[in-house]
Each structure stands twice: as structure tokens, then as C-alpha cells.
């Protein structure tokens, strides 16, 4: 009989925590999960899933405009934000139920309350109940970063954006990363006047310069305004119910809503981590080794709380690797090289591997191939919006070390292309592949 109540106690039922708990239970472990909000975590409840649904909804704005060039007549087209919002939340609840069902089907005990680590093998629940576990897994994710200016409490984060009672007429979005650009595209397509402010002078710093410059160009063409090198000074309410935003280097701006999209902070507060000797880095993330073990042998961490790569599929792989290692007698680590990613902006961006500048710094000799074109649909619709595909290769071997794309369906195309890059294929391998015509994806095997 075990000396502990559970073999594994997971704190946080997001993508990483659920996968780790399910797999550990499948390996025969007795598992419990504590989740103080909703099963599913950031991705399912307030992130990737509802965001992508809003992206789909936003696409209809341009589709309804473009369809006229294809012979369609649409009269009195109207958009109902509340209907979309509620339908999205309905499906979020459906998926949450599936996540819960998955845990229950694997006999995982779920505690719907906050949990705090009070010993290397001890967890105290919010109601005072104490549980013990051979291993503790922290999978609490990250929370939105809030600026420190006066009146910051008047703004909202992406968490609240999914639940707005009505769309604002004007919105100010702070940040230059993927969350800022995705919501900028969504709100802009819904008819909201969007202004992005960013304390730096670049968008999407981790992406290839050519691709992010193209997004900026297209975004401006769509009517999104940008204020670079601007930082919040204060936010205050006006007599007419608007928000007045004071910022550096620019005149004040009055908007109906301020949305913070300035990054995410590892959620490590009020977990008792440092009290039991778990080391955190300067950003508050849990320090872990290649097997996701913290500085305390019995405590592990996966997902955004470790601030390695903040992507749902990465958290899932970390959770899988943890359980296979600890409970499956199969030591496994996650390979963080060539992780593909996407920005569901309008149009979307997708990337895998090194940017051109990274490749030049690391390899010295590189060859760059690209295609700058208008998608056939945009040509017929009269939409002057160009796609850009870019391939970075080792100058000596011809091995593909990076692919970067902006254009319709770029993330869908990139998933298959990323396999080729991960496998170490060369430009010659792509050239030897017959194109599927007419498609946008064929540009990948026709790059010059």
C-alpha cells in the first residue's frame, strides 16, 4: 500500500496538466488534479480555441465583400457580436466537458479549488484538506501581464475580450506580439477602429523581418493604426464614458476599450513554491531540467509556467514526456528545435526554423529563396494583398533551415512543410516534388 494519497498530484488542468495526468493514470498511477477555474486551461477556455473561432468569424467580413466579384449578391448582411460570442462560449463549454470526461474516464480525481504546495510531497487545498503525493506536477500556465501605469485597472486582457457585452467603436491594443496582432485583425474585421501601441519599434520580433514587415504593410492598408516607441503613462475615464490614454511620444488618445496584450507571466504566485525550495528564474518561471524536474526531486513542472516555449502543443509534449519518464519507465525529453508556430492575424503568418538573420549569424553562408505573389482569389476579388513565402537554406549543403510565410491558410500549409524541415530535407528535395496546381502551396516547390 502506498505511503501517499496519490502517486501524482497535478496543479492545473490545462493542456499540459491534463495530458500528463491522463498518461500517468494510463501507466497505472493514482492521480489527482486541482483546478480552481475551469478544466481546459488557457488554450481551451480563454486562448487558442475561442480565439480561432473569432478569427473564423472575422474572415466572413472580407469573404462577404469579395464574393461579389465571384457573382454573388448578398443583401443586408449584418453582424451580431453577441450571437458569435455566445456560440463560441457554448463550444468552449462542450470542449471543457470532453477534457473533464477524459480525466474521469481515467479515474483521475478532480478537485475544483485552489491548491498550494505545503511540503515536498504535500498539497493543501483551499478548504484546508491536506493531500499527499509521491510526485507533484505544477502546470498552472501563465497570466496576462498588466502595465504598471496609473489607471491600468480600467483596461482588459485577452481573458475578458471573449466576454464583452458589446463591441467597442474604438479600441487601443497594447503590444506587438501574436496576441496583439491577432485581436487587432479580429476587431478590425468586425468594424472596430483599432490602434496598436508598442513600446518597441517592431512587431513580432521572433519572426522573419520580411514577413513581419509585410504584415505591418497589409495591416495599415486595412486601416489599423500603429504607434511605435510608445509607453503607457496613464489611463483615465472621461465625462463621456471613454478612456483617455496618455502615452510617451504621442498625443493622448480617447478610446472605448484598452486591451493589454503585452505578454504573459508564469503563474507561480500563491503556490508555496519557494517555501518548499523550488527555484524560480528572474521572470518567476519554475526552473526545470530536461525531464521537467524542478530543484526539488519530487516536484516537476510543464507548460507555460516554465516559460520554455509558450505553445499548447509544446506543453502537451512536455506532459507526455513527464509521465512516460516518471511512470512509464521510458525516459523521454522534448526536442525544442524546429518548433513550428503561427500567428492568426489577417492574413496569418506561419514559420518554422531559423529566420534569415539567425541563419546568417549561425551558418554564415545561406541561400534565400522566395515567392511574392497575389493569391488567385485576391486577384479575382480585386484585393491588392500579396503573400510572401520565404525559404532559408544552408549555403553549403542546401539543407532547409527555415520557412516563413504570410498569406491565406499559411498555418495549414506550414504544418506539412515543418515536417520536411524537421526531417532535414533540402531545397533539391522540394524542387523534385511535383506541384499541385493551382494552389498557393505549390509556391513552396517553385521558389526561386
Coordinates of C-alpha atoms in Angstrom, one line a residue:
X1 CA 0.0 0.0 0.0
X2 CA 1.3 3.5 -0.9
X3 CA 2.5 5.8 1.8
X4 CA 0.8 8.6 -0.2
X5 CA -2.7 9.5 -1.0
X6 CA -1.8 9.8 -4.7
X7 CA 1.1 8.8 -6.9
X8 CA 0.7 12.1 -8.8
X9 CA -1.0 15.4 -7.8
X10 CA -1.2 17.8 -10.7
X11 CA -1.9 21.5 -10.0
X12 CA -3.6 23.0 -13.1
X13 CA -5.9 21.3 -15.6
X14 CA -4.7 22.9 -18.8
X15 CA -3.4 21.1 -21.9
X16 CA -0.1 20.0 -20.3
X17 CA -1.6 19.1 -16.9
X18 CA -4.5 17.1 -18.5
X19 CA -2.1 15.2 -20.8
X20 CA 0.3 14.4 -18.0
X21 CA -2.5 13.3 -15.7
X22 CA -4.2 11.1 -18.3
X23 CA -1.0 9.4 -19.4
X24 CA 0.2 8.8 -15.8
X25 CA -3.1 7.2 -15.0
X26 CA -2.8 5.0 -18.1
X27 CA 0.5 3.9 -16.8
X28 CA -1.2 2.8 -13.6
X29 CA -0.6 5.8 -11.3
X30 CA -3.3 7.0 -8.9
X31 CA -3.7 10.6 -10.0
X32 CA -5.5 13.8 -8.7
X33 CA -5.8 17.2 -10.4
X34 CA -6.7 20.5 -8.8
X35 CA -8.1 23.2 -11.0
X36 CA -9.5 26.4 -9.4
X37 CA -11.2 27.8 -12.6
X38 CA -12.2 25.5 -15.5
X39 CA -10.8 22.3 -16.9
X40 CA -9.0 23.0 -20.2
X41 CA -6.7 25.9 -19.2
X42 CA -5.8 28.9 -21.2
X43 CA -5.9 27.2 -24.6
X44 CA -9.4 25.8 -24.4
X45 CA -11.1 28.4 -22.2
X46 CA -9.5 31.8 -22.9
X47 CA -6.9 31.3 -25.6
X48 CA -6.2 29.3 -28.8
X49 CA -9.7 27.7 -29.2
X50 CA -12.0 30.6 -28.7
X51 CA -9.6 33.0 -30.5
X52 CA -9.5 30.8 -33.6
X53 CA -13.3 30.8 -33.6
X54 CA -13.3 34.5 -33.6
X55 CA -10.8 34.5 -36.4
X56 CA -13.2 32.4 -38.4
X57 CA -16.0 34.8 -37.7
X58 CA -13.9 37.8 -38.7
X59 CA -12.9 36.2 -42.1
X60 CA -16.5 36.4 -43.2
X61 CA -16.2 40.2 -43.4
X62 CA -13.8 40.0 -46.3
X63 CA -15.5 37.0 -47.8
X64 CA -18.8 38.8 -48.0
X65 CA -17.1 41.7 -49.7
X66 CA -15.0 39.5 -52.1
X67 CA -17.9 37.2 -53.0
X68 CA -19.4 40.0 -55.2
X69 CA -16.6 39.6 -57.7
X70 CA -17.4 35.9 -57.9
X71 CA -21.0 36.6 -58.9
X72 CA -22.7 36.5 -55.5
X73 CA -25.1 39.2 -54.3
X74 CA -25.6 39.4 -50.5
X75 CA -28.1 41.9 -49.3
X76 CA -28.4 43.3 -45.8
X77 CA -25.6 41.3 -44.3
X78 CA -25.3 42.1 -40.6
X79 CA -23.0 41.0 -37.9
X80 CA -24.2 40.1 -34.4
X81 CA -21.3 40.0 -31.9
X82 CA -23.4 38.6 -29.0
X83 CA -24.5 35.7 -31.2
X84 CA -20.9 34.9 -32.1
X85 CA -19.7 35.4 -28.6
X86 CA -22.3 33.1 -27.1
X87 CA -21.9 30.4 -29.8
X88 CA -18.1 30.4 -29.1
X89 CA -18.6 30.1 -25.4
X90 CA -21.1 27.3 -26.0
X91 CA -18.5 25.3 -27.8
X92 CA -15.8 26.1 -25.3
X93 CA -18.1 24.6 -22.6
X94 CA -18.5 21.5 -24.9
X95 CA -14.8 21.0 -25.2
X96 CA -14.3 21.6 -21.4
X97 CA -16.7 18.8 -20.8
X98 CA -14.7 16.5 -23.1
X99 CA -11.5 17.3 -21.1
X100 CA -13.3 16.6 -17.9
X101 CA -14.7 13.4 -19.3
X102 CA -11.2 12.3 -20.3
X103 CA -9.9 12.7 -16.8
X104 CA -12.8 11.0 -15.2
X105 CA -12.6 8.1 -17.7
X106 CA -9.0 7.5 -16.5
X107 CA -10.2 7.6 -12.8
X108 CA -8.4 10.9 -12.1
X109 CA -9.7 12.6 -9.0
X110 CA -10.6 16.3 -9.7
X111 CA -10.6 19.0 -7.0
X112 CA -12.3 22.1 -8.2
X113 CA -10.4 24.5 -6.0
X114 CA -7.0 26.2 -5.4
X115 CA -4.2 24.1 -4.3
X116 CA -0.9 25.1 -2.5
X117 CA 2.2 23.1 -2.0
X118 CA 3.0 22.9 1.7
X119 CA 5.7 20.3 1.6
X120 CA 7.8 18.3 -0.9
X121 CA 5.0 15.7 -1.0
X122 CA 2.1 17.7 0.5
X123 CA -0.7 19.7 -1.0
X124 CA -3.2 21.8 1.0
X125 CA -6.5 22.5 -0.8
X126 CA -8.4 25.8 -0.3
X127 CA -10.9 24.1 2.0
X128 CA -8.0 23.1 4.3
X129 CA -7.8 19.5 3.3
X130 CA -4.3 18.1 3.1
X131 CA -3.3 15.6 0.5
X132 CA 0.0 13.8 -0.1
X133 CA 1.6 12.6 -3.3
X134 CA 4.8 10.8 -4.4
X135 CA 5.1 13.4 -7.1
X136 CA 3.7 16.9 -7.6
X137 CA 3.3 18.4 -11.1
X138 CA 2.8 22.2 -11.5
X139 CA 1.0 23.0 -14.7
X140 CA -0.6 26.4 -13.8
X141 CA 0.3 28.1 -17.0
X142 CA 0.7 31.9 -17.3
X143 CA -1.4 35.0 -16.9
X144 CA -1.6 38.3 -18.9
X145 CA 1.0 40.9 -18.0
X146 CA -0.6 44.2 -16.8
X147 CA 1.2 47.5 -17.2
X148 CA 2.1 49.5 -14.1
X149 CA 0.7 52.9 -15.1
X150 CA -2.0 54.8 -13.2
X151 CA -5.5 53.7 -14.2
X152 CA -4.3 50.3 -15.5
X153 CA -7.3 48.6 -13.9
X154 CA -9.5 50.4 -16.4
X155 CA -8.2 48.1 -19.2
X156 CA -8.9 44.5 -20.0
X157 CA -6.8 41.5 -21.1
X158 CA -7.5 38.8 -23.7
X159 CA -9.3 36.9 -20.9
X160 CA -12.1 39.4 -20.8
X161 CA -12.1 40.1 -24.6
X162 CA -14.1 36.9 -25.2
X163 CA -16.9 38.1 -22.9
X164 CA -17.5 41.7 -24.0
X165 CA -21.2 42.8 -23.8
X166 CA -20.8 44.7 -27.0
X167 CA -18.1 45.7 -29.4
X168 CA -16.3 49.0 -28.8
X169 CA -16.2 51.6 -31.5
X170 CA -12.5 52.3 -30.8
X171 CA -10.0 50.0 -29.2
X172 CA -6.4 50.5 -28.2
X173 CA -4.4 47.3 -28.1
X174 CA -1.1 47.4 -26.3
X175 CA 1.7 45.0 -27.5
X176 CA 3.5 43.8 -30.6
X177 CA 3.2 40.1 -30.2
X178 CA 0.9 37.5 -31.6
X179 CA -2.0 38.2 -29.2
X180 CA -2.0 41.9 -30.1
X181 CA -1.9 41.3 -33.8
X182 CA -4.5 38.6 -33.7
X183 CA -7.0 40.6 -31.8
X184 CA -6.2 43.7 -33.9
X185 CA -7.2 41.7 -37.0
X186 CA -10.3 40.3 -35.4
X187 CA -11.7 43.6 -34.1
X188 CA -10.8 45.4 -37.3
X189 CA -12.8 43.0 -39.4
X190 CA -15.7 43.5 -37.0
X191 CA -15.7 47.2 -37.8
X192 CA -13.9 48.4 -34.7
X193 CA -11.3 51.2 -35.2
X194 CA -8.0 49.6 -34.0
X195 CA -4.9 51.3 -32.8
X196 CA -1.9 49.3 -31.6
X197 CA 0.7 50.8 -29.4
X198 CA 4.0 49.1 -28.8
X199 CA 6.9 50.3 -26.6
X200 CA 9.4 49.0 -29.1
X201 CA 9.7 49.7 -32.8
X202 CA 9.0 46.2 -34.2
X203 CA 6.1 43.7 -34.4
X204 CA 6.6 40.0 -33.8
X205 CA 10.3 40.2 -33.0
X206 CA 10.9 36.5 -33.2
X207 CA 9.6 36.2 -36.8
X208 CA 11.5 36.9 -40.0
X209 CA 11.8 40.6 -40.8
X210 CA 10.3 40.3 -44.4
X211 CA 7.2 38.5 -43.1
X212 CA 6.5 40.9 -40.2
X213 CA 7.1 43.9 -42.4
X214 CA 4.5 42.6 -44.9
X215 CA 2.0 42.1 -42.1
X216 CA 2.6 45.7 -41.0
X217 CA 2.1 46.9 -44.5
X218 CA -1.1 45.0 -45.0
X219 CA -2.5 45.9 -41.5
X220 CA -2.0 49.6 -42.3
X221 CA -3.7 49.1 -45.6
X222 CA -6.7 47.6 -43.8
X223 CA -7.0 50.6 -41.6
X224 CA -5.2 49.5 -38.4
X225 CA -3.1 52.3 -36.9
X226 CA 0.2 51.9 -35.1
X227 CA 2.1 53.9 -32.6
X228 CA 5.6 52.6 -32.0
X229 CA 8.0 53.5 -29.2
X230 CA 5.1 54.5 -27.1
X231 CA 4.6 53.5 -23.4
X232 CA 1.6 54.0 -21.1
X233 CA 1.7 57.0 -18.8
X234 CA -1.8 57.0 -17.5
X235 CA -5.4 55.9 -18.3
X236 CA -8.4 57.8 -17.0
X237 CA -12.1 57.9 -17.6
X238 CA -13.7 60.9 -19.4
X239 CA -17.0 62.5 -18.8
X240 CA -18.5 60.9 -21.9
X241 CA -17.5 57.4 -20.6
X242 CA -14.5 56.9 -22.8
X243 CA -10.9 56.2 -21.7
X244 CA -8.2 58.8 -22.2
X245 CA -4.8 57.2 -22.7
X246 CA -1.7 59.3 -22.1
X247 CA 1.4 57.8 -23.7
X248 CA 5.0 58.8 -24.4
X249 CA 6.0 60.3 -27.7
X250 CA 2.4 60.7 -28.9
X251 CA -0.7 62.8 -28.3
X252 CA -3.3 61.4 -25.9
X253 CA -5.9 59.1 -27.4
X254 CA -9.6 58.5 -26.5
X255 CA -11.0 55.1 -27.0
X256 CA -13.8 52.9 -25.7
X257 CA -11.6 50.0 -24.6
X258 CA -8.0 49.3 -23.8
X259 CA -6.7 45.7 -24.3
X260 CA -3.4 44.6 -22.8
X261 CA -1.5 42.1 -25.0
X262 CA 1.9 42.7 -23.6
X263 CA 3.0 39.1 -22.9
X264 CA 2.2 36.5 -20.3
X265 CA 3.8 35.9 -16.9
X266 CA 4.3 32.4 -15.4
X267 CA 1.6 31.7 -12.8
X268 CA 3.7 30.9 -9.8
X269 CA 2.2 33.1 -7.1
X270 CA 0.5 31.7 -4.0
X271 CA 1.6 28.1 -4.8
X272 CA 4.1 27.8 -1.9
X273 CA 6.9 27.0 -4.3
X274 CA 9.7 29.0 -2.8
X275 CA 8.7 27.9 0.7
X276 CA 9.5 24.3 -0.2
X277 CA 12.7 25.1 -2.1
X278 CA 11.5 25.3 -5.7
X279 CA 13.8 27.7 -7.6
X280 CA 12.3 30.4 -9.9
X281 CA 14.1 32.4 -12.5
X282 CA 14.1 36.2 -12.8
X283 CA 10.7 36.1 -14.6
X284 CA 9.1 34.0 -11.9
X285 CA 9.2 30.8 -14.0
X286 CA 10.0 27.4 -12.5
X287 CA 13.5 26.3 -13.3
X288 CA 13.4 22.7 -14.6
X289 CA 15.9 20.2 -16.2
X290 CA 15.5 18.3 -19.4
X291 CA 13.0 16.0 -17.7
X292 CA 10.9 18.9 -16.3
X293 CA 12.2 18.3 -12.8
X294 CA 12.5 21.3 -10.5
X295 CA 15.1 21.9 -7.8
X296 CA 13.0 19.6 -5.6
X297 CA 13.2 16.0 -6.7
X298 CA 9.5 15.3 -6.1
X299 CA 8.2 18.4 -7.8
X300 CA 8.0 18.8 -11.6
X301 CA 6.6 21.5 -13.9
X302 CA 5.4 21.6 -17.5
X303 CA 3.9 24.2 -19.9
X304 CA 3.9 28.0 -19.7
X305 CA 4.8 28.1 -16.0
X306 CA 8.3 27.0 -17.0
X307 CA 8.5 29.7 -19.8
X308 CA 10.3 27.5 -22.2
X309 CA 8.2 27.8 -25.3
X310 CA 4.7 29.1 -24.6
X311 CA 2.7 27.0 -27.1
X312 CA 0.0 24.5 -26.3
X313 CA 1.5 21.6 -28.4
X314 CA 4.8 22.0 -26.5
X315 CA 3.0 21.8 -23.1
X316 CA 1.3 18.7 -24.3
X317 CA 4.5 17.1 -25.3
X318 CA 6.1 18.1 -22.0
X319 CA 3.2 16.5 -20.1
X320 CA 3.5 13.3 -22.2
X321 CA 7.3 13.2 -21.7
X322 CA 7.0 13.7 -18.0
X323 CA 4.5 10.9 -17.4
X324 CA 6.4 8.5 -19.7
X325 CA 9.6 9.2 -17.9
X326 CA 8.3 9.1 -14.3
X327 CA 5.5 6.5 -14.6
X328 CA 6.1 4.7 -17.9
X329 CA 9.8 3.6 -17.4
X330 CA 10.5 5.4 -20.7
X331 CA 12.9 8.3 -20.2
X332 CA 11.8 11.0 -22.7
X333 CA 12.8 14.6 -23.3
X334 CA 11.2 17.1 -25.6
X335 CA 13.1 18.3 -28.7
X336 CA 12.6 22.1 -28.9
X337 CA 14.3 22.5 -32.2
X338 CA 12.3 23.4 -35.3
X339 CA 9.1 24.0 -33.4
X340 CA 6.6 25.5 -35.9
X341 CA 4.3 28.4 -34.9
X342 CA 1.6 30.6 -36.4
X343 CA 0.1 34.0 -35.9
X344 CA -3.6 34.0 -36.8
X345 CA -3.5 37.6 -37.9
X346 CA -5.2 38.9 -41.1
X347 CA -3.6 37.4 -43.1
X348 CA -1.9 34.7 -41.0
X349 CA 1.8 34.1 -40.5
X350 CA 3.4 30.7 -40.1
X351 CA 7.1 29.8 -39.5
X352 CA 9.5 27.1 -38.7
X353 CA 13.2 27.1 -38.1
X354 CA 15.7 30.0 -38.3
X355 CA 15.0 33.4 -39.7
X356 CA 17.3 34.8 -42.4
X357 CA 19.2 36.9 -39.9
X358 CA 19.5 34.0 -37.4
X359 CA 20.8 31.7 -40.2
X360 CA 23.4 34.2 -41.4
X361 CA 24.7 34.7 -37.8
X362 CA 24.8 31.0 -37.1
X363 CA 25.8 29.5 -40.5
X364 CA 27.5 32.3 -42.3
X365 CA 26.7 31.1 -45.8
X366 CA 23.0 30.9 -46.6
X367 CA 20.8 31.0 -49.7
X368 CA 17.4 32.6 -49.6
X369 CA 14.5 31.7 -52.0
X370 CA 11.2 33.5 -52.0
X371 CA 7.9 34.0 -53.8
X372 CA 6.0 37.3 -53.6
X373 CA 2.6 36.8 -55.2
X374 CA -1.1 37.5 -55.0
X375 CA -3.4 34.6 -54.2
X376 CA -5.7 33.8 -57.1
X377 CA -8.8 34.6 -55.0
X378 CA -7.4 38.0 -54.2
X379 CA -6.7 38.7 -57.9
X380 CA -10.3 37.9 -58.9
X381 CA -11.7 39.9 -55.9
X382 CA -9.5 42.9 -56.8
X383 CA -7.9 42.7 -53.3
X384 CA -4.4 44.2 -53.5
X385 CA -2.9 41.9 -50.8
X386 CA 0.2 40.0 -51.6
X387 CA 1.5 36.8 -50.0
X388 CA 5.2 36.1 -49.3
X389 CA 6.8 32.7 -48.9
X390 CA 10.5 32.5 -47.9
X391 CA 12.9 29.6 -47.6
X392 CA 16.2 29.8 -45.8
X393 CA 18.8 27.2 -46.8
X394 CA 22.4 26.3 -45.7
X395 CA 24.6 27.8 -48.4
X396 CA 26.9 24.7 -48.5
X397 CA 24.5 21.7 -48.1
X398 CA 21.3 23.1 -49.4
X399 CA 19.5 21.9 -46.3
X400 CA 16.4 23.9 -45.5
X401 CA 16.8 25.6 -42.1
X402 CA 13.8 27.8 -42.1
X403 CA 10.5 28.5 -43.9
X404 CA 8.4 31.7 -43.3
X405 CA 5.1 32.5 -44.8
X406 CA 2.4 35.1 -44.7
X407 CA -0.8 34.6 -46.7
X408 CA -4.2 32.8 -46.7
X409 CA -4.1 29.4 -45.0
X410 CA -0.3 29.7 -44.2
X411 CA -0.6 27.8 -40.9
X412 CA -2.4 24.9 -42.6
X413 CA 0.3 24.7 -45.3
X414 CA 3.1 25.1 -42.8
X415 CA 2.2 22.0 -40.7
X416 CA 3.3 19.7 -43.6
X417 CA 6.2 21.9 -44.6
X418 CA 7.5 21.8 -41.0
X419 CA 7.8 18.0 -41.2
X420 CA 10.2 18.4 -44.1
X421 CA 12.3 20.9 -42.3
X422 CA 12.4 18.8 -39.2
X423 CA 13.5 15.8 -41.3
X424 CA 16.4 17.7 -42.7
X425 CA 15.3 17.9 -46.4
X426 CA 17.0 20.1 -48.9
X427 CA 15.9 22.6 -51.5
X428 CA 16.5 19.9 -54.1
X429 CA 14.1 17.6 -52.4
X430 CA 11.4 20.3 -52.7
X431 CA 12.3 21.1 -56.3
X432 CA 12.0 17.4 -57.1
X433 CA 8.4 17.3 -55.9
X434 CA 5.7 17.9 -58.5
X435 CA 3.5 20.9 -57.8
X436 CA -0.3 20.7 -57.1
X437 CA -1.8 23.3 -59.4
X438 CA -3.4 25.7 -58.9
X439 CA -2.7 26.1 -55.2
X440 CA -0.9 28.6 -53.1
X441 CA 1.1 25.8 -51.5
X442 CA 2.7 24.9 -54.9
X443 CA 4.9 28.1 -54.5
X444 CA 6.9 26.1 -51.9
X445 CA 8.2 23.8 -54.6
X446 CA 8.7 26.6 -57.2
X447 CA 10.7 29.0 -55.1
X448 CA 13.5 30.9 -56.9

